[in-house]
JSON list of C-alpha atoms and ligand atoms in Angstrom, two decimals:
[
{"chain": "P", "resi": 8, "resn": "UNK", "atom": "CA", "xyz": [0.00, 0.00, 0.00]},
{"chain": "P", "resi": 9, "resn": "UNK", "atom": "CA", "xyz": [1.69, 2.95, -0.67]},
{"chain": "P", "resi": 10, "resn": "UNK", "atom": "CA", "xyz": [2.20, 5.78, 2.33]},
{"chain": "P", "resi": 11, "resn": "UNK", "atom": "CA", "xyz": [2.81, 9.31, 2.17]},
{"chain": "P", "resi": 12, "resn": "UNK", "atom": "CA", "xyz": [6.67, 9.85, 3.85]},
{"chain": "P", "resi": 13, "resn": "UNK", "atom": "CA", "xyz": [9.12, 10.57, 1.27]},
{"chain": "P", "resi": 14, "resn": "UNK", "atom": "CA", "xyz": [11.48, 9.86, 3.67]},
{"chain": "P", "resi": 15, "resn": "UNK", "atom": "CA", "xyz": [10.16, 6.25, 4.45]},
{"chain": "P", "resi": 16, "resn": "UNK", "atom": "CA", "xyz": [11.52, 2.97, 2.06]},
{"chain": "P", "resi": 17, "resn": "UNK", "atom": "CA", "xyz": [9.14, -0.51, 3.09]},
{"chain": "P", "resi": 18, "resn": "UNK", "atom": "CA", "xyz": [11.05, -3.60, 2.87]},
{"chain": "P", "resi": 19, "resn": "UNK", "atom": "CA", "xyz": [8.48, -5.88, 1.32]},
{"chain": "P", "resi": 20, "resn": "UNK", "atom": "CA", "xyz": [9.90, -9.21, 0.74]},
{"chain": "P", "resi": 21, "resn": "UNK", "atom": "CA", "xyz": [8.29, -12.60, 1.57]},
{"chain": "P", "resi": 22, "resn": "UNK", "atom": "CA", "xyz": [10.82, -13.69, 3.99]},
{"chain": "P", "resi": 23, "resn": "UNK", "atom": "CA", "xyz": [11.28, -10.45, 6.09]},
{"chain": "P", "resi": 24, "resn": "UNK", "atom": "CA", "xyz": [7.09, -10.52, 6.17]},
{"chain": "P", "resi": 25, "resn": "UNK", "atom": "CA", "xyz": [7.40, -14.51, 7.25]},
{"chain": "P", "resi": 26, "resn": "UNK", "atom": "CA", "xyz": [9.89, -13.69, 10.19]},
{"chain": "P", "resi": 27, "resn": "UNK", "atom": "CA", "xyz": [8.07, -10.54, 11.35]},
{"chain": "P", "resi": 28, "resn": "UNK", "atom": "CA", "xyz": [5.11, -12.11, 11.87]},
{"chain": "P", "resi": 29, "resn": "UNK", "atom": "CA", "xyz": [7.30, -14.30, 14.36]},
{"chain": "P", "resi": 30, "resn": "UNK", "atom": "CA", "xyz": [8.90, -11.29, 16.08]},
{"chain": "P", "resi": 31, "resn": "UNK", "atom": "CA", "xyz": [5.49, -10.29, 16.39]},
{"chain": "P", "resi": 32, "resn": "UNK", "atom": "CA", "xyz": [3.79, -13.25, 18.85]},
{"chain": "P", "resi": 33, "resn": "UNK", "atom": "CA", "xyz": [3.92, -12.69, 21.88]},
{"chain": "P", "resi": 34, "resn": "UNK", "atom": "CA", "xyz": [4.29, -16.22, 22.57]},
{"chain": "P", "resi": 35, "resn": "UNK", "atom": "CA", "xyz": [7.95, -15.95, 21.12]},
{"chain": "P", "resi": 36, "resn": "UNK", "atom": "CA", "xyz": [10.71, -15.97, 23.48]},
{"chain": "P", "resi": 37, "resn": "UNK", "atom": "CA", "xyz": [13.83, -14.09, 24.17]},
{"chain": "P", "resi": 38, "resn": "UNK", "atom": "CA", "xyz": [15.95, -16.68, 22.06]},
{"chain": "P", "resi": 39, "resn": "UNK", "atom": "CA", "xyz": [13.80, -17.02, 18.84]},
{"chain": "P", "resi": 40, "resn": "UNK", "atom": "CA", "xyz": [13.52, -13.07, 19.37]},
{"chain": "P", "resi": 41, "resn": "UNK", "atom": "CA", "xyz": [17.07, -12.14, 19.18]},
{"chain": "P", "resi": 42, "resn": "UNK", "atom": "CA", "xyz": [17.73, -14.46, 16.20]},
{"chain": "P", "resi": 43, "resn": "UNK", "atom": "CA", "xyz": [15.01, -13.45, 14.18]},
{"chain": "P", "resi": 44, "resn": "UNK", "atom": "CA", "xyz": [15.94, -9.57, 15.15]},
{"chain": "P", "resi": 45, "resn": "UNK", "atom": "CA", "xyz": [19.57, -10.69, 13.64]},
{"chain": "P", "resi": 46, "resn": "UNK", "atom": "CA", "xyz": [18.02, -12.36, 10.59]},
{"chain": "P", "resi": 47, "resn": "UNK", "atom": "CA", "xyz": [15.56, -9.38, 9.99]},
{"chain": "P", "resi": 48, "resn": "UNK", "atom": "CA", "xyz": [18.71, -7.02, 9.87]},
{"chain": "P", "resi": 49, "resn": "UNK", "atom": "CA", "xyz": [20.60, -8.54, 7.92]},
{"chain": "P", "resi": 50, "resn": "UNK", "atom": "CA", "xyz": [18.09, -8.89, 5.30]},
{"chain": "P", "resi": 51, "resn": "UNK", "atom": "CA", "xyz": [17.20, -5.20, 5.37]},
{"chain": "P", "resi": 52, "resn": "UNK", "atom": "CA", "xyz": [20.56, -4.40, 5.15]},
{"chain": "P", "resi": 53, "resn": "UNK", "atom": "CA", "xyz": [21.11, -5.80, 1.73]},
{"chain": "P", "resi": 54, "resn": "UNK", "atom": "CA", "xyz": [18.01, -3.29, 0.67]},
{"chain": "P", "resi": 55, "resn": "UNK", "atom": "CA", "xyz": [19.86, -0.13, 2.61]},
{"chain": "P", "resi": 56, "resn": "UNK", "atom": "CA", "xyz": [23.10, -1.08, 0.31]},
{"chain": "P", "resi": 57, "resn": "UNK", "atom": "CA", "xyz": [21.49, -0.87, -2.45]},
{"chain": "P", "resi": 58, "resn": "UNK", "atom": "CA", "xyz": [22.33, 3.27, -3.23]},
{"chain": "P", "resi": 59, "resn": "UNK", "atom": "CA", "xyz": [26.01, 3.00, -1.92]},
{"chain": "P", "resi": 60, "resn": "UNK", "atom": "CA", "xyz": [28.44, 3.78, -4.34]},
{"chain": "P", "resi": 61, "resn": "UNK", "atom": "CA", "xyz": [30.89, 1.50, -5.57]},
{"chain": "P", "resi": 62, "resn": "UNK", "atom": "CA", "xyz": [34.52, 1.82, -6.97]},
{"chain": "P", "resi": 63, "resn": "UNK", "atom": "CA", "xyz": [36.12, -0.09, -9.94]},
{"chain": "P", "resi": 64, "resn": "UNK", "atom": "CA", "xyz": [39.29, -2.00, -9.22]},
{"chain": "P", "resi": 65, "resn": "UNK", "atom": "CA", "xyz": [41.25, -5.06, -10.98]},
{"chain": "P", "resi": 66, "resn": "UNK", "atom": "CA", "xyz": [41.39, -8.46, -9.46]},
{"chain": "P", "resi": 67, "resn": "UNK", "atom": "CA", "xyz": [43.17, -11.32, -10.62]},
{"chain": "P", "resi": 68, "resn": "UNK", "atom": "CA", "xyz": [40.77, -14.38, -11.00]},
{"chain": "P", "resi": 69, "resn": "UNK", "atom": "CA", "xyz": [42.59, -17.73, -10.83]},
{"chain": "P", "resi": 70, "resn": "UNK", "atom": "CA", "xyz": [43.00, -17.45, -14.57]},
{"chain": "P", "resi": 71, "resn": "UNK", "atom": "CA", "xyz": [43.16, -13.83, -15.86]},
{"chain": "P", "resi": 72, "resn": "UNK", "atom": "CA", "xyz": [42.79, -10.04, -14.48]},
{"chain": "P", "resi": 73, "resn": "UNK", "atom": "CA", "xyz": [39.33, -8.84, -14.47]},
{"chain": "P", "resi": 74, "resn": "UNK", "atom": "CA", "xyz": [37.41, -5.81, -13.92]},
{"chain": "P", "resi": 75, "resn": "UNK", "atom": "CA", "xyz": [35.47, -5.65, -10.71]},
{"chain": "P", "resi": 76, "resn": "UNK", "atom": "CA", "xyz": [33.60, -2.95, -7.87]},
{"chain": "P", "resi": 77, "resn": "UNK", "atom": "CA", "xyz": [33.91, -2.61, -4.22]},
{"chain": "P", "resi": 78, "resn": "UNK", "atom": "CA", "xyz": [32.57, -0.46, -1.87]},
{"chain": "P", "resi": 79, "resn": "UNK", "atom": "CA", "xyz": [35.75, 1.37, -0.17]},
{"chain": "P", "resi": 80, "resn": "UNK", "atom": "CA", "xyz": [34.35, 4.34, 1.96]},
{"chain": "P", "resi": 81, "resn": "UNK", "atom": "CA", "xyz": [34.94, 2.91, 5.88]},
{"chain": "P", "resi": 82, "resn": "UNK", "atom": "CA", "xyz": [31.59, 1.71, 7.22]},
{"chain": "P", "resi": 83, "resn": "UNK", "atom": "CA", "xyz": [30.07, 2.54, 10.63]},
{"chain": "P", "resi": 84, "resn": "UNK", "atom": "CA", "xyz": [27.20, 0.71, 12.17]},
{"chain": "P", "resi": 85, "resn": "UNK", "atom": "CA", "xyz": [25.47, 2.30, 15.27]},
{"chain": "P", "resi": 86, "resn": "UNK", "atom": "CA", "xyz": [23.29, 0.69, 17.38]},
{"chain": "P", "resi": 87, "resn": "UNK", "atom": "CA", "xyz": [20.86, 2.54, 19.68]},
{"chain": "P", "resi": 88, "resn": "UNK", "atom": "CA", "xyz": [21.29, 0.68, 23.19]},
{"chain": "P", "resi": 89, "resn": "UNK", "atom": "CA", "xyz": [19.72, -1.57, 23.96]},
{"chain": "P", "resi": 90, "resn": "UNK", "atom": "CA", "xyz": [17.85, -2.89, 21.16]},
{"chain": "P", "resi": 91, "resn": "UNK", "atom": "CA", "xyz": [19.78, -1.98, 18.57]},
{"chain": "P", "resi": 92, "resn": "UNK", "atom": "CA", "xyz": [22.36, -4.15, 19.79]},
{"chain": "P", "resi": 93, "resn": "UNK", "atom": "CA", "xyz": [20.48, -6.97, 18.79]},
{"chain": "P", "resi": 94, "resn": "UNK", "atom": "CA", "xyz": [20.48, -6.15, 14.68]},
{"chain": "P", "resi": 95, "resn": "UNK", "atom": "CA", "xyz": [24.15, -5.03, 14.74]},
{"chain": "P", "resi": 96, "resn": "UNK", "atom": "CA", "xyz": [24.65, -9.22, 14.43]},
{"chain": "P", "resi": 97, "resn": "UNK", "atom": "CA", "xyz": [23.04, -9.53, 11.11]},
{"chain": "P", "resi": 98, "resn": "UNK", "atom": "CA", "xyz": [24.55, -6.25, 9.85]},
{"chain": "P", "resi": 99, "resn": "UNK", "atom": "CA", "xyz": [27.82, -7.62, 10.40]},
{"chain": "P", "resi": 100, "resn": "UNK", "atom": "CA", "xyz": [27.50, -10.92, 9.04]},
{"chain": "P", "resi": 101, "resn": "UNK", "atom": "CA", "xyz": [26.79, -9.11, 5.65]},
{"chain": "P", "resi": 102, "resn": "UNK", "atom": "CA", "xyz": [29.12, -6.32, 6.17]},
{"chain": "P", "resi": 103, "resn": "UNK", "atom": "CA", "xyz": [31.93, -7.99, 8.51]},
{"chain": "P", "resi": 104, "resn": "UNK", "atom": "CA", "xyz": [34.89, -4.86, 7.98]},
{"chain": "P", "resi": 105, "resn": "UNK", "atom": "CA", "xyz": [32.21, -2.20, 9.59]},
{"chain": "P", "resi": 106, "resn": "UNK", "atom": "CA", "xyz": [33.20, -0.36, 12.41]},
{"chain": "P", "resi": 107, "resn": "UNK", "atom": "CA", "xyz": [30.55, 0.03, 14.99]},
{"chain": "P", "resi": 108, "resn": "UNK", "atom": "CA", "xyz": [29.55, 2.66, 17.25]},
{"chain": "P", "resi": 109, "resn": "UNK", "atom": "CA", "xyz": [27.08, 2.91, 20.54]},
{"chain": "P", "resi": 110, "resn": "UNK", "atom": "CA", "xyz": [24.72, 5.42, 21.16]},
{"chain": "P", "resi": 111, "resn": "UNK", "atom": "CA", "xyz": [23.01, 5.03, 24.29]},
{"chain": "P", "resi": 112, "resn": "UNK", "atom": "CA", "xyz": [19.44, 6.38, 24.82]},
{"chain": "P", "resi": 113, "resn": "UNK", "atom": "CA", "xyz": [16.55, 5.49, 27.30]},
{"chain": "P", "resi": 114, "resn": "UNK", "atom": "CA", "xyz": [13.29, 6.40, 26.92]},
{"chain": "P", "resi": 115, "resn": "UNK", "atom": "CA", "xyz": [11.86, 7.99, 29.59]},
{"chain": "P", "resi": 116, "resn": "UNK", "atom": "CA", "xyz": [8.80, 5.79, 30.96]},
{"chain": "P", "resi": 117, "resn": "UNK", "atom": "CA", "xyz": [6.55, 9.10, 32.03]},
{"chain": "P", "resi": 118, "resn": "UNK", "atom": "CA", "xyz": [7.12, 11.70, 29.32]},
{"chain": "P", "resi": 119, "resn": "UNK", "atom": "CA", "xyz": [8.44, 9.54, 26.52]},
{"chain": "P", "resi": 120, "resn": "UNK", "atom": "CA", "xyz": [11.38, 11.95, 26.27]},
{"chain": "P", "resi": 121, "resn": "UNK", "atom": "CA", "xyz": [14.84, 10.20, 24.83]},
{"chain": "P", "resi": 122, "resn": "UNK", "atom": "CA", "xyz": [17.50, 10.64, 27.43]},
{"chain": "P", "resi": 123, "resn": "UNK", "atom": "CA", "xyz": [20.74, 10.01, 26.23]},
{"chain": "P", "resi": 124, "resn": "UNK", "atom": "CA", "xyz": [23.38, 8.27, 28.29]},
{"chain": "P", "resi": 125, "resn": "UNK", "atom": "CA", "xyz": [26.45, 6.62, 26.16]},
{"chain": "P", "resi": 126, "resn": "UNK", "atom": "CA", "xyz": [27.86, 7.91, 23.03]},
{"chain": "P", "resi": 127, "resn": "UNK", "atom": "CA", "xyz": [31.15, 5.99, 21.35]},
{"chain": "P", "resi": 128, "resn": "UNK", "atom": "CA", "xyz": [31.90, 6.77, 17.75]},
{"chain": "P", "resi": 129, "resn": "UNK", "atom": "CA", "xyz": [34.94, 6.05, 15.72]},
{"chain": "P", "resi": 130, "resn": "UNK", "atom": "CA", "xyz": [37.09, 9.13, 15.85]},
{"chain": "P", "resi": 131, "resn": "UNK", "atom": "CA", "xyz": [36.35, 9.31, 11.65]},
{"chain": "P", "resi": 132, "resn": "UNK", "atom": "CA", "xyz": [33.21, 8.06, 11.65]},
{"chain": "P", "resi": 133, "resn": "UNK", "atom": "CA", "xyz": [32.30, 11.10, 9.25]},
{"chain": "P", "resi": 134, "resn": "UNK", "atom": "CA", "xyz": [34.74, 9.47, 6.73]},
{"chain": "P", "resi": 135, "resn": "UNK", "atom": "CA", "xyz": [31.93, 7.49, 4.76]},
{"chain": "P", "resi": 136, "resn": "UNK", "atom": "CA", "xyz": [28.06, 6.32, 4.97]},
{"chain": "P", "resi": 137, "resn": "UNK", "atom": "CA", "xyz": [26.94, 5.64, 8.68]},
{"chain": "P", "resi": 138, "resn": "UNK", "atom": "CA", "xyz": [23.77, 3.40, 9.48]},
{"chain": "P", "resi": 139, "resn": "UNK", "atom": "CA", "xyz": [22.19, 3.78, 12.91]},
{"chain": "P", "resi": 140, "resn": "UNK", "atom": "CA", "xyz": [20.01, 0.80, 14.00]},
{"chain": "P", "resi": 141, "resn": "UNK", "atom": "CA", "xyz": [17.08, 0.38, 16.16]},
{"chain": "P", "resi": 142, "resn": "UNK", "atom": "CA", "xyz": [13.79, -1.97, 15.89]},
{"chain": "P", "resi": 143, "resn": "UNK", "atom": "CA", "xyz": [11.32, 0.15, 17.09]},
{"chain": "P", "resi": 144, "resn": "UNK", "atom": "CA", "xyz": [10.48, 3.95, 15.41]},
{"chain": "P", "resi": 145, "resn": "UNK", "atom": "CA", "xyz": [7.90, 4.96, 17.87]},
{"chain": "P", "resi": 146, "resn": "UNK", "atom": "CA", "xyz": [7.46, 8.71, 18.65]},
{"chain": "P", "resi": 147, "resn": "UNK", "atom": "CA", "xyz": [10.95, 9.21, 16.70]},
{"chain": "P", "resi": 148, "resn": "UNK", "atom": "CA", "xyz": [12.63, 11.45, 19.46]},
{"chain": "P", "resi": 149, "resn": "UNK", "atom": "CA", "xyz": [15.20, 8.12, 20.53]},
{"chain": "P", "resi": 150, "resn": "UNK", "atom": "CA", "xyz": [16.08, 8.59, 16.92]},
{"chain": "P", "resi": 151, "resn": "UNK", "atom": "CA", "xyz": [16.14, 11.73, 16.36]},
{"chain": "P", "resi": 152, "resn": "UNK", "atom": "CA", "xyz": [18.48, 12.71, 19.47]},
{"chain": "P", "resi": 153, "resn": "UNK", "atom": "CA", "xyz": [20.78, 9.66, 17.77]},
{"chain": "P", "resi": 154, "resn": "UNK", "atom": "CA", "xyz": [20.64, 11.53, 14.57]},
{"chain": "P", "resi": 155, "resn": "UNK", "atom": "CA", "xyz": [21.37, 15.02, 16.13]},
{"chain": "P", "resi": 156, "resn": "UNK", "atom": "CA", "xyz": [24.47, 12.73, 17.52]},
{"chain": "P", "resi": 157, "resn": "UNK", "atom": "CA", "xyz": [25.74, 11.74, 14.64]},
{"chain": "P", "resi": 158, "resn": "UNK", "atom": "CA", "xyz": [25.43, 15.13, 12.47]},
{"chain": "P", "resi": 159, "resn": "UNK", "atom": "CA", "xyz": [27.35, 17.18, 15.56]},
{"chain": "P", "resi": 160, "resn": "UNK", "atom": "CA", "xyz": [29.97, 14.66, 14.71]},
{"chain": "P", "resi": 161, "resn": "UNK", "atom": "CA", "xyz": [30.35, 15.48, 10.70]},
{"chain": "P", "resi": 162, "resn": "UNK", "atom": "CA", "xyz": [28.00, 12.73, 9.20]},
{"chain": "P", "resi": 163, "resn": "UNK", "atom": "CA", "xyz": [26.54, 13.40, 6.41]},
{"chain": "P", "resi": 164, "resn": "UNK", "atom": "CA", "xyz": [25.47, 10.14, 4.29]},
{"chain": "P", "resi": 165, "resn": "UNK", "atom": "CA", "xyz": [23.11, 8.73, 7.29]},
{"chain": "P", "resi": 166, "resn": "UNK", "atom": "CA", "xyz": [20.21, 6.07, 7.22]},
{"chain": "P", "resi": 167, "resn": "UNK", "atom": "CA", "xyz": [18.02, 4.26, 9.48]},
{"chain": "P", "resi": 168, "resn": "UNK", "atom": "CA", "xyz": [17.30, 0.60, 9.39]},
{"chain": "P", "resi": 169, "resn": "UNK", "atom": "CA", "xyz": [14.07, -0.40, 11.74]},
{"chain": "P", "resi": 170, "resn": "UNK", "atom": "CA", "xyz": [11.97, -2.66, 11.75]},
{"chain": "P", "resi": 171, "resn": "UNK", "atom": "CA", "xyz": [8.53, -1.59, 12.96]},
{"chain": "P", "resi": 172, "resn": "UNK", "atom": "CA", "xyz": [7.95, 2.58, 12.36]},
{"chain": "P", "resi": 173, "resn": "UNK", "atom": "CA", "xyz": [4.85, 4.39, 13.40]},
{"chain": "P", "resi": 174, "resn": "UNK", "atom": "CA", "xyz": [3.49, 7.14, 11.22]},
{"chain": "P", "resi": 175, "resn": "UNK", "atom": "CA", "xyz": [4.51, 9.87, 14.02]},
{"chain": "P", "resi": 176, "resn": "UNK", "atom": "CA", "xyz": [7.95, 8.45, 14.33]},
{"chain": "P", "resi": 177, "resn": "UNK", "atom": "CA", "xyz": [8.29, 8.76, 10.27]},
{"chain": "P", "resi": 178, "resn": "UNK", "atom": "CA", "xyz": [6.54, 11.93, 10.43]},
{"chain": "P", "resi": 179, "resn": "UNK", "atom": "CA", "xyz": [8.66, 13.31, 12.63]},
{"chain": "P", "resi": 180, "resn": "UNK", "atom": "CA", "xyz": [12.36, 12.11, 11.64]},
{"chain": "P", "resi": 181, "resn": "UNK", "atom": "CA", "xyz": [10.92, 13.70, 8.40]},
{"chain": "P", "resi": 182, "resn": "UNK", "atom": "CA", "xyz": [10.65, 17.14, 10.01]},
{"chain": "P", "resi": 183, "resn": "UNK", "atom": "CA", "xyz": [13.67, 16.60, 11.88]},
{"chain": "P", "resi": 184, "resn": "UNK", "atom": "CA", "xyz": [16.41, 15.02, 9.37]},
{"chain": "P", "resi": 185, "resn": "UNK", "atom": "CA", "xyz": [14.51, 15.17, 6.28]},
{"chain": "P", "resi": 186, "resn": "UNK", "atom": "CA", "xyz": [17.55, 14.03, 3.98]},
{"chain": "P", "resi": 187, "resn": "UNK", "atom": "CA", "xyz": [18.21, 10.96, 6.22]},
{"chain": "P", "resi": 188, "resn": "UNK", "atom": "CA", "xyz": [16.41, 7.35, 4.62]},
{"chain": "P", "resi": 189, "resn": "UNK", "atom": "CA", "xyz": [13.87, 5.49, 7.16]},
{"chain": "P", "resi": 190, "resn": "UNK", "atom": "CA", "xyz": [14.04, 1.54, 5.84]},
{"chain": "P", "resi": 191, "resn": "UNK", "atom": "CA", "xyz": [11.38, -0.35, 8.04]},
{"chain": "P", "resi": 192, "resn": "UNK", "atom": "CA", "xyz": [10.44, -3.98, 7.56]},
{"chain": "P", "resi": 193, "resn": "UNK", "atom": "CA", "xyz": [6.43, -2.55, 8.56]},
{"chain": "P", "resi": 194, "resn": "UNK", "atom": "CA", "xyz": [4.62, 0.68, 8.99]},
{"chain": "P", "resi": 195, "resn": "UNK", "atom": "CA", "xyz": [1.84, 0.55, 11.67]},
{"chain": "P", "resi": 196, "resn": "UNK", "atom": "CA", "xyz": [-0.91, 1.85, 12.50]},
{"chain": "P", "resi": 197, "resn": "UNK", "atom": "CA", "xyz": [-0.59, 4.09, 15.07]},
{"chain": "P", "resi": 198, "resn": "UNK", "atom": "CA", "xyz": [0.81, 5.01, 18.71]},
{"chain": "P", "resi": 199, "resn": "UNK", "atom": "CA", "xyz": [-1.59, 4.42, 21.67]},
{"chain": "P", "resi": 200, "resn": "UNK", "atom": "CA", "xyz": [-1.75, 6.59, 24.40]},
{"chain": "P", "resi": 201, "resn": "UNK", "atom": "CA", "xyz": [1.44, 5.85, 25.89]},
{"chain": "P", "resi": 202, "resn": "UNK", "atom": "CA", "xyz": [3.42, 6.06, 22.62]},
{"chain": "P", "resi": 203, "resn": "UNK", "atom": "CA", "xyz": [3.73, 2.09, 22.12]},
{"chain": "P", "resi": 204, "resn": "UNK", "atom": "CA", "xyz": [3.79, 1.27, 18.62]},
{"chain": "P", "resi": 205, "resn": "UNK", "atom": "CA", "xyz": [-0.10, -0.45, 17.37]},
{"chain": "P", "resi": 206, "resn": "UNK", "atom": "CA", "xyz": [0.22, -3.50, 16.95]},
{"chain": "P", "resi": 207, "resn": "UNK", "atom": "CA", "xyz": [4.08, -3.42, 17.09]},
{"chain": "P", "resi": 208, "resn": "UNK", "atom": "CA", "xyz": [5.94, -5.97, 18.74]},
{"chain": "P", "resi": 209, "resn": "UNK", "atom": "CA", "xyz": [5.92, -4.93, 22.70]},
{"chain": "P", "resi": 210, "resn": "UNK", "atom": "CA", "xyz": [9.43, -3.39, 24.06]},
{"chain": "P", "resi": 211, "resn": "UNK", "atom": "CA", "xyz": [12.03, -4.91, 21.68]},
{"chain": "P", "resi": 212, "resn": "UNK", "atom": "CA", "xyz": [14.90, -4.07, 24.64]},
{"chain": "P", "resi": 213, "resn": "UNK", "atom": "CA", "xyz": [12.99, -6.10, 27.33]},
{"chain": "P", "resi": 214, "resn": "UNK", "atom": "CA", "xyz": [11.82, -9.15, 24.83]},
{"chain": "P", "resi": 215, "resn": "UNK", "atom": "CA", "xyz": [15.38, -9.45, 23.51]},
{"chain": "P", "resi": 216, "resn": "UNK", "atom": "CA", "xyz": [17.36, -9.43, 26.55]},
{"chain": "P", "resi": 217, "resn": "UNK", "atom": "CA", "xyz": [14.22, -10.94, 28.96]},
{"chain": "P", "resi": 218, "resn": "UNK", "atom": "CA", "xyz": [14.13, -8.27, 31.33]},
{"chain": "P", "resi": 219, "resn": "UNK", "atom": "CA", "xyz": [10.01, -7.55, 31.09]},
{"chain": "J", "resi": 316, "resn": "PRP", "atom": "C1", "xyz": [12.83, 1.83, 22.75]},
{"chain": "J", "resi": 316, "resn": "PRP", "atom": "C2", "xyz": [13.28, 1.48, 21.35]},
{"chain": "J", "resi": 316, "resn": "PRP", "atom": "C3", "xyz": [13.74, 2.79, 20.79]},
{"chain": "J", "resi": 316, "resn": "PRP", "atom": "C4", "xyz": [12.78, 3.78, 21.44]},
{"chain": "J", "resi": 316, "resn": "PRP", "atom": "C5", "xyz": [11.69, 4.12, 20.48]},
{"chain": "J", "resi": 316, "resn": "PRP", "atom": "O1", "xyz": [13.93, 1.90, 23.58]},
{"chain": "J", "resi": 316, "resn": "PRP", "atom": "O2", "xyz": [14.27, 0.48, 21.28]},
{"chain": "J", "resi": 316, "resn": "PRP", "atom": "O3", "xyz": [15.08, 3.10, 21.11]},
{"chain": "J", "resi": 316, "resn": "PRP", "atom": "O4", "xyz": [12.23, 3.13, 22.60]},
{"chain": "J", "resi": 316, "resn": "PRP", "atom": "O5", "xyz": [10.84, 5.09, 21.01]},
{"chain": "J", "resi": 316, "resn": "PRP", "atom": "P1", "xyz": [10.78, 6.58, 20.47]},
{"chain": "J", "resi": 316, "resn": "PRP", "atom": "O6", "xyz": [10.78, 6.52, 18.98]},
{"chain": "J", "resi": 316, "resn": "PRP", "atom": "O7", "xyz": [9.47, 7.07, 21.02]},
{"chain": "J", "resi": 316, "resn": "PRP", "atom": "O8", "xyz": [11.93, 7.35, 21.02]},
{"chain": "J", "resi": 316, "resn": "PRP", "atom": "P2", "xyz": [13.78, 1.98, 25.20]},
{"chain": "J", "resi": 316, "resn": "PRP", "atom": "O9", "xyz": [13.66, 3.39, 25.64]},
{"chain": "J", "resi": 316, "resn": "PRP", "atom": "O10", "xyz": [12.69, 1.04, 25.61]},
{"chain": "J", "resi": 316, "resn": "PRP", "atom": "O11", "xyz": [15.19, 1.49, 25.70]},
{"chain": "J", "resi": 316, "resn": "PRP", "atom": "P3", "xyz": [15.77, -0.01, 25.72]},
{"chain": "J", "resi": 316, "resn": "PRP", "atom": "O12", "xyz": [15.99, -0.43, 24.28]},
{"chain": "J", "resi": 316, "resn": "PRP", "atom": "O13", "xyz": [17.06, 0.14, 26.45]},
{"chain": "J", "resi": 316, "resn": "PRP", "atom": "O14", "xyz": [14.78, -0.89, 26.42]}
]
């Protein structure tokens, strides 16, 4: 169905549909969870690649030189604690030479305010593209602040990979860092009342790491 953020790329692929509506029960444990958040990254990531530039170079096959590309800006992957730190798995496995950098943020449980609490980036991370990770976009402002992060640092070439985004949390990374590319696996309905994504997928952080 098409949506109205310009900013916003859906994932649709069979697979990433079949394991989301895993991630989804509420039946699934912490195990199955983390696993299929890994597998779920890693396939969005091969969507998120698709735009990055690649360079020609020569390699020599086992029986002549031949012309090939590679992607040779440095990569950085930042997770958003905690959740994040379950996709940065699959990320790697597809990109295994990125560098990877933590940005801590909490949500606050009353106001719904991000508060951020642990920031380590590679000293160049503004050398090439940088993708920040987290499952959930709910009312944006976790990855927004994250965003703010990462521009007061130099980047430039930015992009989110999540996998369940509510129309505010689009809406408002839209407002916020309009140039920056939302890839989300679904976009749902709506937030409730206290800004939980509808139907979502409960609190990725305490699912994934079993501390509900
Ligand atoms: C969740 C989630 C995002 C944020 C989304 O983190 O992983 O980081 O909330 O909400 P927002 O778009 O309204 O900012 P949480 O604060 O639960 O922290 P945790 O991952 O450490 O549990």
């Amino acid at each position: 169905m098409p949506h109205r953020f310009p900013n916003l790329c859906l994932v649709r692929h069979p697979l990433i549909a079949h394991k989301l509506s895993f991630i989804r029960e509420r039946h699934t444990n912490s195990r199955d969870f983390r696993r299929l958040l890994s597998e779920i990254a890693a396939l969005m990531t091969y969507e998120a690649f698709r735009e990055f530039t690649t360079s020609p170079c020569e390699v020599e096959t086992p029986l002549e030189r031949a012309s090939a590309e590679r992607i040779t800006a440095p990569i950085t992957i930042v997770p958003v604690l905690r959740a994040g730190l379950g996709m940065t798995r699959g990320v790697l496995d597809l990109v295994p030479e990125a560098r990877v950098g933590h940005i801590g943020i909490r949500r606050d449980e009353t106001t719904a305010l991000p508060i951020g609490y642990y920031t380590r980036l590679p000293a160049d991370i503004a050398s090439g593209p940088v993708i920040l990770v987290d499952p959930m976009l709910a009312t944006g402002g976790s990855s927004s602040h994250a965003l703010t992060i990462l521009r007061d640092a130099g980047c430039m070439d930015l992009r989110l990979i999540c996998l369940v985004a509510a129309p505010e949390g689009v809406g408002r990374l839209l407002l916020d860092h309009p140039t920056v590319r939302v890839y989300a696996a679904a976009l749902d309905r709506e937030l409730d009342e206290d800004c939980f994504i509808r139907p979502g997928l409960g609190d990725a952080g305490d699912r994934a790491y079993g501390t509900e």
